[in-house]
Short mmCIF file of C-alpha atoms in Angstrom, two decimals:
data_model
loop_
_atom_site.label_atom_id
_atom_site.label_comp_id
_atom_site.label_asym_id
_atom_site.label_seq_id
_atom_site.Cartn_x
_atom_site.Cartn_y
_atom_site.Cartn_z
CA MET A 1 45.45 -162.74 -264.44
CA LYS A 2 46.90 -160.08 -266.67
CA LEU A 3 45.59 -161.77 -269.78
CA GLN A 4 42.16 -162.00 -268.22
CA ASP A 5 42.33 -158.35 -267.31
CA ARG A 6 43.14 -157.47 -270.88
CA GLY A 7 40.43 -159.84 -272.13
CA LEU A 8 37.81 -158.20 -269.97
CA GLU A 9 38.98 -154.80 -271.06
CA THR A 10 38.37 -155.58 -274.69
CA LEU A 11 35.06 -157.29 -274.01
CA LYS A 12 33.43 -154.88 -271.59
CA PRO A 13 35.30 -151.60 -271.40
CA PRO A 14 36.07 -150.16 -268.99
CA TYR A 15 37.04 -153.10 -266.79
CA ASN A 16 36.03 -152.04 -263.31
CA LYS A 17 38.03 -153.48 -260.43
CA GLN A 18 35.92 -151.65 -257.87
CA ALA A 19 32.67 -153.19 -259.07
CA MET A 20 34.25 -156.61 -259.16
CA ILE A 21 35.53 -156.39 -255.58
CA ILE A 22 32.14 -155.20 -254.38
CA ARG A 23 30.46 -158.13 -256.08
CA LEU A 24 33.02 -160.61 -254.74
CA THR A 25 32.62 -159.24 -251.20
CA LEU A 26 28.86 -159.54 -251.32
CA LEU A 27 29.12 -163.05 -252.77
CA ALA A 28 31.59 -164.10 -250.08
CA TRP A 29 29.28 -162.79 -247.35
CA ALA A 30 26.29 -164.60 -248.82
CA GLY A 31 28.30 -167.83 -249.13
CA LEU A 32 29.65 -167.65 -245.58
CA THR A 33 26.19 -166.90 -244.18
CA VAL A 34 24.67 -169.93 -245.92
CA LEU A 35 27.61 -172.07 -244.76
CA ALA A 36 27.15 -170.78 -241.23
CA PHE A 37 23.49 -171.71 -241.02
CA ALA A 38 24.20 -175.10 -242.60
CA THR A 39 26.98 -176.05 -240.19
CA PHE A 40 25.73 -174.67 -236.86
CA ASN A 41 25.40 -177.19 -234.11
CA TYR A 42 21.87 -176.40 -233.02
CA LYS A 43 21.92 -179.25 -230.44
CA ASP A 44 18.25 -180.08 -229.99
CA ILE A 45 16.96 -176.60 -229.69
CA GLU A 46 13.42 -176.11 -230.87
CA VAL A 47 13.64 -172.75 -232.50
CA ILE A 48 9.99 -171.79 -232.61
CA PRO A 49 9.20 -172.47 -228.92
CA ALA A 50 12.43 -170.66 -228.00
CA VAL A 51 11.44 -167.64 -230.08
CA VAL A 52 7.98 -167.63 -228.54
CA LYS A 53 9.54 -167.87 -225.09
CA THR A 54 11.92 -165.01 -225.87
CA ALA A 55 9.04 -162.84 -227.02
CA ASP A 56 7.22 -163.68 -223.81
CA ILE A 57 10.29 -162.88 -221.71
CA LEU A 58 10.86 -159.61 -223.53
CA LYS A 59 7.23 -158.68 -222.89
CA THR A 60 7.52 -159.34 -219.15
CA MET A 61 10.91 -157.66 -219.07
CA PHE A 62 9.86 -154.40 -220.61
CA LEU A 63 6.25 -154.17 -219.45
CA GLN A 64 6.65 -155.29 -215.84
CA PRO A 65 10.09 -154.17 -214.71
CA ARG A 66 10.70 -154.37 -210.98
CA PHE A 67 13.69 -154.36 -208.66
CA SER A 68 13.60 -157.24 -206.22
CA HIS A 69 17.13 -158.20 -205.16
CA LEU A 70 18.36 -154.64 -204.99
CA THR A 71 16.68 -151.31 -204.42
CA PHE A 72 16.58 -148.51 -206.96
CA THR A 73 19.20 -146.57 -204.98
CA ASP A 74 21.47 -149.63 -204.91
CA ALA A 75 21.08 -149.99 -208.65
CA LEU A 76 21.87 -146.32 -209.16
CA GLY A 77 24.99 -146.73 -207.03
CA GLN A 78 26.08 -149.75 -209.06
CA LEU A 79 25.43 -147.81 -212.26
CA MET A 80 27.73 -145.09 -210.93
CA ILE A 81 30.44 -147.71 -210.32
CA THR A 82 30.13 -148.86 -213.94
CA ALA A 83 30.27 -145.26 -215.14
CA GLY A 84 33.24 -144.65 -212.85
CA LEU A 85 35.09 -147.62 -214.33
CA ALA A 86 34.42 -146.29 -217.82
CA PHE A 87 35.52 -142.77 -216.89
CA LEU A 88 38.66 -143.80 -215.08
CA THR A 89 39.83 -146.13 -217.85
CA THR A 90 39.10 -143.51 -220.49
CA MET A 91 41.09 -140.84 -218.64
CA LEU A 92 44.05 -143.12 -217.98
CA GLY A 93 43.87 -144.37 -221.55
CA ALA A 94 43.75 -140.83 -222.96
CA LEU A 95 46.73 -139.72 -220.86
CA PHE A 96 49.00 -142.53 -222.01
CA ALA A 97 47.62 -142.47 -225.54
CA LEU A 98 48.47 -138.78 -225.87
CA ILE A 99 52.14 -139.47 -225.23
CA LEU A 100 52.23 -142.66 -227.30
CA GLY A 101 50.16 -141.06 -230.05
CA LEU A 102 52.79 -138.32 -230.45
CA LEU A 103 55.46 -141.02 -230.68
CA ALA A 104 53.38 -142.97 -233.19
CA ALA A 105 52.57 -140.04 -235.51
CA SER A 106 54.89 -140.39 -238.48
CA ASN A 107 55.27 -136.63 -238.91
CA LEU A 108 56.33 -135.98 -235.30
CA SER A 109 58.43 -139.00 -234.47
CA ASN A 110 61.15 -140.94 -236.18
CA ALA A 111 60.19 -143.72 -238.55
CA LYS A 112 61.43 -146.64 -236.43
CA VAL A 113 59.73 -145.51 -233.20
CA SER A 114 56.51 -144.82 -235.07
CA VAL A 115 56.40 -148.26 -236.68
CA ALA A 116 57.28 -149.99 -233.39
CA VAL A 117 54.58 -148.20 -231.40
CA LYS A 118 51.99 -148.84 -234.08
CA ALA A 119 52.83 -152.56 -234.23
CA VAL A 120 52.60 -153.05 -230.45
CA VAL A 121 49.36 -151.13 -230.33
CA ALA A 122 47.86 -153.18 -233.18
CA PHE A 123 48.67 -156.38 -231.29
CA ILE A 124 47.06 -155.10 -228.09
CA ARG A 125 43.96 -154.10 -230.03
CA ALA A 126 43.61 -157.51 -231.64
CA VAL A 127 43.20 -159.26 -228.27
CA PRO A 128 39.65 -158.71 -226.97
CA THR A 129 39.36 -156.59 -223.82
CA VAL A 130 37.88 -159.38 -221.74
CA LEU A 131 40.97 -161.52 -222.36
CA TRP A 132 43.25 -158.70 -221.17
CA VAL A 133 41.16 -158.32 -218.05
CA LEU A 134 41.32 -162.04 -217.34
CA ILE A 135 45.08 -162.13 -217.94
CA PHE A 136 45.62 -159.25 -215.50
CA ALA A 137 43.25 -160.91 -213.06
CA ILE A 138 45.78 -163.68 -212.54
CA ALA A 139 48.31 -161.15 -211.23
CA ALA A 140 45.91 -158.79 -209.45
CA GLY A 141 42.93 -160.99 -208.61
CA LEU A 142 39.43 -160.66 -210.05
CA GLY A 143 37.90 -157.28 -209.34
CA SER A 144 38.19 -153.63 -210.17
CA VAL A 145 42.01 -153.53 -210.36
CA ALA A 146 42.22 -156.13 -213.12
CA ALA A 147 39.26 -154.55 -214.91
CA VAL A 148 40.74 -151.05 -214.81
CA ILE A 149 44.20 -152.13 -215.99
CA GLY A 150 42.82 -154.42 -218.71
CA MET A 151 40.35 -151.84 -220.01
CA THR A 152 42.97 -149.09 -219.86
CA PHE A 153 45.29 -151.26 -221.92
CA HIS A 154 42.69 -151.59 -224.61
CA SER A 155 41.68 -147.91 -224.46
CA ILE A 156 45.31 -146.88 -224.92
CA SER A 157 45.66 -149.01 -228.03
CA TYR A 158 42.45 -147.70 -229.54
CA LEU A 159 43.16 -144.06 -228.76
CA VAL A 160 46.79 -144.20 -229.93
CA LYS A 161 45.51 -145.18 -233.35
CA ALA A 162 42.88 -142.44 -233.40
CA TYR A 163 45.16 -139.74 -231.98
CA SER A 164 48.14 -140.49 -234.20
CA GLU A 165 45.90 -140.36 -237.27
CA ALA A 166 44.58 -136.98 -236.12
CA PHE A 167 48.15 -135.70 -235.63
CA GLU A 168 49.23 -137.04 -239.00
CA GLU A 169 46.50 -135.02 -240.69
CA LEU A 170 48.57 -131.92 -240.02
CA GLY A 171 51.14 -133.42 -242.36
CA GLN A 172 54.81 -132.68 -242.78
CA ASP A 173 54.00 -129.38 -244.53
CA GLY A 174 52.47 -127.92 -241.40
CA ILE A 175 55.53 -128.74 -239.33
CA GLU A 176 58.41 -127.82 -241.63
CA PRO A 177 57.81 -124.04 -241.41
CA LEU A 178 57.71 -124.19 -237.62
CA LYS A 179 60.94 -126.14 -237.51
CA ALA A 180 62.51 -123.64 -239.89
CA SER A 181 61.50 -120.78 -237.61
CA GLY A 182 63.41 -122.49 -234.78
CA ALA A 183 60.58 -124.01 -232.79
CA ASN A 184 61.55 -127.07 -230.80
CA TRP A 185 59.58 -130.30 -230.61
CA LEU A 186 57.61 -129.38 -227.49
CA GLN A 187 56.69 -125.98 -228.91
CA ILE A 188 55.49 -127.58 -232.11
CA VAL A 189 53.38 -130.05 -230.16
CA PHE A 190 51.83 -127.56 -227.75
CA GLN A 191 51.40 -124.57 -230.05
CA ALA A 192 50.51 -126.21 -233.34
CA VAL A 193 49.68 -129.91 -233.21
CA LEU A 194 47.46 -130.09 -230.13
CA PRO A 195 45.42 -126.93 -230.76
CA SER A 196 44.68 -127.94 -234.34
CA SER A 197 43.60 -131.46 -233.47
CA ILE A 198 41.93 -130.91 -230.11
CA THR A 199 38.36 -131.25 -231.41
CA TYR A 200 39.20 -134.62 -232.97
CA LEU A 201 40.87 -135.76 -229.79
CA ILE A 202 37.88 -134.83 -227.68
CA SER A 203 35.34 -136.50 -229.93
CA TRP A 204 37.39 -139.71 -230.16
CA THR A 205 37.87 -139.73 -226.40
CA PHE A 206 34.18 -139.27 -225.79
CA MET A 207 33.42 -142.09 -228.21
CA ARG A 208 35.82 -144.29 -226.27
CA PHE A 209 34.02 -143.35 -223.08
CA GLU A 210 30.76 -144.62 -224.56
CA ILE A 211 32.49 -147.84 -225.64
CA ASN A 212 34.10 -148.21 -222.22
CA PHE A 213 30.73 -147.90 -220.55
CA ALA A 214 29.49 -150.90 -222.54
CA VAL A 215 32.74 -152.76 -221.87
CA ALA A 216 32.55 -152.00 -218.14
CA LEU A 217 29.05 -153.43 -218.14
CA ALA A 218 30.28 -156.60 -219.78
CA MET A 219 33.30 -156.86 -217.48
CA GLY A 220 31.02 -156.73 -214.47
CA ALA A 221 29.29 -159.80 -215.85
CA ALA A 222 32.20 -161.73 -217.34
CA ALA A 223 35.06 -160.88 -214.99
CA GLY A 224 33.33 -159.96 -211.74
CA ALA A 225 34.42 -156.34 -211.94
CA GLY A 226 31.36 -155.17 -210.03
CA GLY A 227 28.90 -152.51 -211.05
CA ILE A 228 25.50 -152.89 -212.66
CA GLY A 229 26.79 -155.52 -215.12
CA TYR A 230 27.38 -157.91 -212.23
CA ASP A 231 23.82 -157.41 -211.00
CA LEU A 232 22.52 -158.01 -214.49
CA PHE A 233 24.53 -161.22 -214.64
CA MET A 234 23.22 -162.35 -211.25
CA ALA A 235 19.62 -161.53 -212.21
CA SER A 236 19.82 -163.56 -215.41
CA ALA A 237 22.18 -166.44 -214.60
CA TYR A 238 21.31 -167.07 -210.93
CA TYR A 239 17.89 -165.71 -210.05
CA TYR A 240 16.24 -165.97 -213.50
CA ASP A 241 14.48 -162.79 -212.46
CA VAL A 242 13.19 -161.42 -215.74
CA ARG A 243 11.55 -158.37 -214.18
CA GLU A 244 14.75 -157.31 -212.51
CA ILE A 245 16.60 -157.71 -215.82
CA GLY A 246 13.99 -155.40 -217.29
CA ALA A 247 14.45 -152.77 -214.59
CA ILE A 248 18.25 -152.88 -214.92
CA THR A 249 18.01 -152.73 -218.71
CA TYR A 250 15.82 -149.63 -218.50
CA LEU A 251 18.33 -147.99 -216.16
CA ILE A 252 21.23 -148.76 -218.50
CA LEU A 253 19.22 -147.63 -221.51
CA ALA A 254 18.41 -144.31 -219.83
CA PHE A 255 22.06 -143.69 -219.04
CA ALA A 256 23.23 -144.67 -222.52
CA ILE A 257 20.70 -142.37 -224.18
CA LEU A 258 21.79 -139.57 -221.84
CA LEU A 259 25.38 -140.12 -222.98
CA GLU A 260 24.31 -140.07 -226.61
CA LEU A 261 22.51 -136.74 -226.14
CA LEU A 262 25.53 -135.33 -224.31
CA ALA A 263 27.82 -136.45 -227.12
CA GLY A 264 25.54 -134.71 -229.62
CA ARG A 265 25.69 -131.46 -227.64
CA ILE A 266 29.46 -131.59 -227.28
CA LYS A 267 29.82 -132.11 -231.02
CA LYS A 268 27.50 -129.21 -231.77
CA LYS A 269 29.34 -126.94 -229.35
CA MET A 270 32.71 -127.82 -230.85
CA ARG A 271 31.45 -127.15 -234.34
CA ALA A 272 30.21 -123.75 -233.20
CA HIS A 273 33.63 -122.93 -231.78
CA GLU A 274 35.43 -123.71 -235.01
CA MET B 1 41.06 -106.69 -224.73
CA SER B 2 43.02 -109.53 -226.26
CA ASP B 3 44.83 -109.96 -222.94
CA HIS B 4 41.50 -110.68 -221.34
CA TYR B 5 40.62 -113.11 -224.08
CA PHE B 6 43.70 -115.24 -223.56
CA ALA B 7 43.44 -115.03 -219.78
CA ARG B 8 39.84 -116.17 -219.91
CA LYS B 9 40.69 -118.95 -222.31
CA ARG B 10 43.48 -120.14 -220.03
CA MET B 11 41.17 -119.99 -217.02
CA ARG B 12 38.59 -122.05 -218.84
CA THR B 13 41.16 -124.69 -219.83
CA LEU B 14 42.39 -124.80 -216.24
CA PHE B 15 38.83 -125.19 -214.99
CA TYR B 16 38.13 -128.12 -217.30
CA CYS B 17 41.40 -129.82 -216.38
CA LEU B 18 40.61 -129.47 -212.68
CA LEU B 19 37.09 -130.78 -213.23
CA LEU B 20 38.44 -133.84 -215.01
CA LEU B 21 40.97 -134.39 -212.23
CA VAL B 22 38.28 -134.23 -209.55
CA MET B 23 36.06 -136.61 -211.53
CA THR B 24 38.96 -139.03 -211.96
CA ALA B 25 39.62 -138.95 -208.22
CA ALA B 26 35.92 -139.58 -207.57
CA ALA B 27 35.98 -142.49 -210.02
CA ILE B 28 38.96 -144.00 -208.21
CA VAL B 29 37.04 -143.79 -204.94
CA ILE B 30 33.75 -145.28 -206.14
CA THR B 31 35.32 -148.11 -208.10
CA GLU B 32 37.67 -148.88 -205.19
CA PHE B 33 40.55 -149.00 -207.62
CA ASP B 34 43.83 -149.48 -205.81
CA VAL B 35 46.29 -147.37 -207.80
CA VAL B 36 49.43 -148.92 -206.33
CA THR B 37 48.30 -152.51 -206.82
CA GLY B 38 47.12 -151.53 -210.27
CA PHE B 39 50.45 -150.33 -211.50
CA THR B 40 52.53 -152.97 -209.73
CA SER B 41 50.36 -155.68 -211.22
CA ILE B 42 51.48 -154.76 -214.74
CA PRO B 43 55.08 -156.02 -214.39
CA GLN B 44 53.80 -158.97 -212.35
CA ALA B 45 51.41 -159.87 -215.13
CA ALA B 46 54.18 -159.48 -217.71
CA ILE B 47 56.47 -161.85 -215.80
CA TRP B 48 53.65 -164.33 -215.39
CA VAL B 49 52.83 -164.19 -219.12
CA PHE B 50 56.42 -165.01 -220.06
CA ASP B 51 56.55 -167.85 -217.54
CA HIS B 52 53.22 -169.55 -218.11
CA PHE B 53 51.29 -168.07 -221.00
CA TYR B 54 52.66 -169.82 -224.06
CA PRO B 55 51.44 -172.92 -225.88
CA ASP B 56 53.19 -176.20 -225.05
CA ALA B 57 53.03 -179.65 -226.67
CA LYS B 58 49.87 -180.60 -224.79
CA ALA B 59 48.18 -177.43 -225.91
CA MET B 60 49.06 -178.15 -229.52
CA LYS B 61 47.05 -181.38 -229.31
CA ARG B 62 44.02 -179.22 -228.60
CA LEU B 63 44.58 -177.22 -231.77
CA PRO B 64 41.93 -179.08 -233.84
CA ASP B 65 39.27 -178.37 -231.18
CA ILE B 66 40.35 -174.76 -231.00
CA ILE B 67 40.23 -174.33 -234.77
CA ASP B 68 36.77 -175.93 -234.90
CA SER B 69 35.28 -173.53 -232.38
CA LEU B 70 37.18 -170.60 -233.89
CA ILE B 71 35.56 -171.36 -237.25
CA GLU B 72 32.18 -171.57 -235.58
CA THR B 73 32.76 -168.20 -233.91
CA ILE B 74 33.82 -166.59 -237.19
CA LEU B 75 30.78 -167.98 -239.00
CA VAL B 76 28.45 -166.80 -236.24
CA SER B 77 29.92 -163.31 -236.42
CA VAL B 78 29.75 -163.10 -240.20
CA ALA B 79 26.24 -164.53 -240.46
CA ALA B 80 24.92 -162.28 -237.69
CA THR B 81 26.43 -159.22 -239.35
CA THR B 82 25.17 -159.93 -242.88
CA VAL B 83 21.61 -160.68 -241.83
CA ALA B 84 21.62 -157.67 -239.50
CA ALA B 85 22.92 -155.52 -242.37
CA LEU B 86 20.02 -156.63 -244.55
CA PHE B 87 17.46 -155.64 -241.91
CA ALA B 88 19.36 -152.47 -241.11
CA LEU B 89 19.27 -151.45 -244.78
CA ILE B 90 15.49 -151.77 -244.88
CA PHE B 91 15.10 -149.81 -241.64
CA ALA B 92 17.62 -147.20 -242.76
CA MET B 93 15.80 -146.59 -246.03
CA ALA B 94 12.61 -146.05 -244.07
CA GLY B 95 14.36 -143.90 -241.49
CA SER B 96 16.45 -141.67 -243.70
CA ILE B 97 15.30 -138.12 -244.38
CA THR B 98 16.29 -138.14 -248.05
CA THR B 99 14.69 -141.40 -249.03
CA GLY B 100 12.20 -142.25 -246.34
CA ARG B 101 8.55 -141.52 -246.46
CA GLY B 102 9.34 -139.32 -243.50
CA GLY B 103 7.03 -138.76 -240.58
CA ILE B 104 6.02 -141.75 -238.53
CA PHE B 105 8.23 -144.29 -240.39
CA SER B 106 11.31 -142.23 -239.77
CA VAL B 107 10.58 -141.73 -236.09
CA ILE B 108 9.80 -145.42 -235.53
CA SER B 109 12.88 -146.75 -237.26
CA ARG B 110 15.16 -144.24 -235.58
CA SER B 111 13.84 -145.07 -232.13
CA VAL B 112 14.07 -148.80 -232.79
CA ALA B 113 17.68 -148.27 -233.81
CA THR B 114 18.44 -146.21 -230.68
CA VAL B 115 16.95 -148.81 -228.35
CA PHE B 116 18.75 -151.73 -230.01
CA ARG B 117 22.04 -149.86 -230.17
CA ASN B 118 22.06 -148.85 -226.55
CA ILE B 119 21.32 -152.26 -225.10
CA ASP B 120 24.74 -153.79 -225.02
CA VAL B 121 25.44 -157.20 -226.60
CA ALA B 122 26.42 -158.48 -223.16
CA ALA B 123 22.95 -157.56 -221.91
CA TRP B 124 21.34 -159.16 -224.98
CA SER B 125 23.23 -162.39 -224.45
CA MET B 126 22.11 -162.59 -220.84
CA ILE B 127 18.51 -161.89 -221.79
CA LEU B 128 18.58 -164.53 -224.54
CA LEU B 129 20.41 -167.06 -222.40
CA ILE B 130 17.25 -167.70 -220.38
CA SER B 131 15.16 -168.83 -223.33
CA PHE B 132 17.76 -170.23 -225.73
CA GLY B 133 20.16 -171.78 -223.22
CA GLN B 134 23.78 -172.51 -224.00
CA ASN B 135 23.31 -172.64 -227.70
CA VAL B 136 24.99 -171.20 -230.73
CA LEU B 137 21.78 -169.29 -231.50
CA THR B 138 22.07 -167.31 -228.25
CA GLY B 139 25.37 -165.82 -229.38
CA TYR B 140 24.06 -165.39 -232.90
CA LEU B 141 20.99 -163.44 -231.82
CA ALA B 142 22.92 -161.30 -229.33
CA LEU B 143 25.35 -160.27 -232.07
CA PHE B 144 22.47 -159.82 -234.48
CA PHE B 145 20.57 -157.39 -232.24
CA GLY B 146 23.69 -155.41 -231.39
CA SER B 147 24.80 -155.14 -235.03
CA PHE B 148 21.31 -154.29 -236.21
CA GLY B 149 21.07 -151.23 -233.98
CA PHE B 150 24.53 -149.97 -234.83
CA LEU B 151 24.26 -150.56 -238.57
CA THR B 152 20.82 -148.96 -238.85
CA ARG B 153 22.22 -145.80 -237.33
CA ALA B 154 25.34 -145.87 -239.51
CA PHE B 155 23.31 -146.59 -242.66
CA ILE B 156 20.87 -143.76 -241.96
CA GLU B 157 23.75 -141.33 -241.67
CA THR B 158 25.40 -142.63 -244.84
CA ILE B 159 22.21 -142.35 -246.87
CA ASP B 160 21.47 -138.88 -245.48
CA GLU B 161 24.95 -137.66 -246.32
CA MET B 162 24.55 -138.69 -249.93
CA SER B 163 23.46 -135.81 -252.09
CA ASN B 164 19.78 -136.06 -252.88
CA SER B 165 19.99 -134.39 -256.26
CA SER B 166 19.89 -137.70 -258.11
CA VAL B 167 16.90 -138.73 -256.03
CA GLU B 168 15.18 -135.48 -256.97
CA ALA B 169 16.03 -136.01 -260.62
CA LEU B 170 14.63 -139.51 -260.64
CA LYS B 171 11.52 -138.42 -258.77
CA SER B 172 10.82 -135.77 -261.36
CA THR B 173 10.94 -138.39 -264.12
CA GLY B 174 8.24 -140.25 -262.27
CA ALA B 175 10.37 -143.14 -261.08
CA GLY B 176 8.88 -145.26 -258.30
CA TYR B 177 10.25 -145.66 -254.81
CA LEU B 178 11.94 -149.01 -255.43
CA THR B 179 13.48 -147.83 -258.69
CA ILE B 180 15.02 -144.84 -256.97
CA MET B 181 16.41 -147.11 -254.27
CA ALA B 182 17.83 -149.70 -256.61
CA GLN B 183 19.16 -147.33 -259.29
CA SER B 184 20.38 -144.34 -257.34
CA VAL B 185 20.58 -144.62 -253.58
CA ILE B 186 22.11 -148.04 -253.13
CA PRO B 187 24.68 -147.88 -255.95
CA SER B 188 26.01 -144.56 -254.74
CA CYS B 189 26.22 -145.57 -251.08
CA ILE B 190 27.41 -149.13 -251.46
CA PRO B 191 31.14 -148.54 -250.81
CA GLN B 192 30.38 -146.81 -247.49
CA LEU B 193 27.80 -149.41 -246.56
CA ILE B 194 30.27 -152.23 -247.22
CA SER B 195 32.90 -150.44 -245.20
CA TRP B 196 30.55 -150.19 -242.21
CA VAL B 197 29.64 -153.86 -242.47
CA LEU B 198 33.33 -154.84 -242.57
CA PHE B 199 33.94 -152.74 -239.47
CA MET B 200 31.00 -154.43 -237.74
CA MET B 201 32.34 -157.89 -238.62
CA GLU B 202 35.73 -157.13 -237.09
CA THR B 203 34.04 -155.82 -233.95
CA ASN B 204 31.77 -158.84 -233.79
CA ILE B 205 34.61 -161.36 -233.89
CA ARG B 206 36.03 -159.65 -230.80
CA GLN B 207 32.60 -159.41 -229.19
CA ALA B 208 31.90 -163.07 -229.95
CA THR B 209 34.66 -164.04 -227.53
CA LEU B 210 33.01 -162.12 -224.72
CA ILE B 211 29.56 -163.44 -225.60
CA GLY B 212 31.05 -166.92 -225.72
CA ILE B 213 32.31 -166.53 -222.15
CA LEU B 214 28.88 -165.36 -221.01
CA THR B 215 26.75 -167.86 -222.92
CA GLY B 216 29.07 -170.87 -223.01
CA THR B 217 29.51 -171.15 -226.76
CA GLY B 218 32.29 -170.95 -229.34
CA ILE B 219 35.85 -169.87 -228.73
CA GLY B 220 34.95 -167.84 -225.65
CA PHE B 221 33.58 -170.93 -223.92
CA LEU B 222 36.73 -172.88 -224.73
CA PHE B 223 38.87 -170.05 -223.36
CA SER B 224 36.98 -169.82 -220.09
CA LEU B 225 37.05 -173.62 -219.81
CA TYR B 226 40.85 -173.71 -220.08
CA TYR B 227 41.22 -170.59 -217.96
CA LYS B 228 39.11 -171.97 -215.14
CA SER B 229 40.88 -175.32 -215.21
CA LEU B 230 44.18 -173.39 -215.02
CA ASP B 231 45.31 -174.82 -218.36
CA PHE B 232 46.95 -171.55 -219.34
CA HIS B 233 49.06 -173.06 -222.12
CA SER B 234 45.93 -173.98 -224.08
CA ALA B 235 44.32 -170.64 -223.23
CA SER B 236 47.33 -168.84 -224.67
CA LEU B 237 46.98 -170.82 -227.89
CA ILE B 238 43.44 -169.44 -228.20
CA VAL B 239 44.70 -165.89 -227.77
CA ILE B 240 47.29 -166.45 -230.51
CA ALA B 241 44.68 -167.96 -232.82
CA LEU B 242 42.35 -165.02 -232.23
CA VAL B 243 45.06 -162.43 -232.84
CA LEU B 244 45.98 -164.10 -236.12
CA THR B 245 42.34 -164.30 -237.21
CA ILE B 246 41.70 -160.64 -236.45
CA ALA B 247 44.93 -159.63 -238.19
CA VAL B 248 43.91 -161.52 -241.35
CA PHE B 249 40.43 -160.04 -241.17
CA GLU B 250 41.76 -156.50 -240.83
CA THR B 251 44.18 -156.95 -243.72
CA VAL B 252 41.47 -158.26 -246.03
CA SER B 253 39.00 -155.55 -245.08
CA ASN B 254 41.61 -152.80 -245.42
CA TYR B 255 42.36 -154.09 -248.91
CA ILE B 256 38.67 -154.14 -249.84
CA ARG B 257 38.21 -150.63 -248.45
CA LYS B 258 41.20 -149.32 -250.39
CA VAL B 259 39.85 -150.66 -253.67
CA ILE B 260 36.21 -149.67 -253.32
CA MET B 261 36.38 -146.29 -251.63
#
């Protein structure tokens, strides 16, 4: 490897590792994509009729939406349940993540604790949320309890990573002077660390809320957690009611766009405050 | 004067905290979340996991099947992301302020991206399930649509952030649109673009499990099959396999990011 490196250096100076990795990555992606399409088990699906059918369904869905198995007010209520799930899990997640994030930040905690917390959190993050929800469902039964605990678990792991990175940005240099002036750990956290990273914390938390809304939707469908996701699942898997899917999709889309606009305003406001 | 300032600031913080508390209470009520059961179920679940949720000899016999469908899931995720990235790049170039033709193109591609991004992959998979059935293409297309929306948005922001001085310079020499793209815009953005695509791939492998449960394909289908037949030893083997896959994926993509950024 070293010889090759040197060889390339003399042939084409300067040898550029960055360019090589980029090329290799792109090549690997192209190769895997080709392999994927070659090895898929398509069963006996006829792609063109299926695409035509999808286009037809999408047309009906979006052009003729209609609620039939539930009323608009019902749907709105179910949407609120989904939003409530997302909000609750984000708040619980943020609360625990704040404590764990302080323990995980290498500049505020001791090295062993920090590494341990980060390792546990990385493991929790690697398991998809739906699997956590299903695992908790065995102890608590399918429904909102399992969904809330499972989603909170995942939110904690995500936010601990984000929060601890925000805390670490302050660096050891920002903390040493405070320690030297006799401030204790709690004073450092409340007077220096939290105020300087609060905008980051808020924007990460809001982002998690948006993610949790999508997750709550999916949990309603996959783990029977209730909310609008469950209705969507029923409309597609049981009633095959394309128009109702359309109506529910519009409702979800409206809410998601509302959230996006809200996020934009919060960001703008925070920038103005800085 | 400054006394007032701090008092007002404190009042405002207090107000926001109270508001959040009230909203949390409201959320507990509408979702019918039972707080006591919730917290007691955590130790219960932990005990159960140690007692039942580990692979045994019978589960190990299923390993070949599990690896097969895991590979399928990985390939679906990667293929969906790369193809979506290609389309997203085209849409992003049209939608970006710096490079786009502006006007109608920009508006169209941005709204397309917003719509695709805000319809969740779970919703896509249920929509596609009707016409494609329980097929690998259902999962593929659901991931594709979700990734396409997200990546278009991310790409637009990346291209917009890039300084447009080199674009201006090339324009003044009379270079054509495609030349500017190929010689200036893409080379200077490519590390960020790759980083976004890597992020999307990691996300998609996780999402693929969920989509698999909903559409009956890949590793997610296998998990729900074992889960529903109460074969928790085999189900736990799937969780382990997934964790290992995601860990490898994250390590590789962190390495790539470190070198190229």
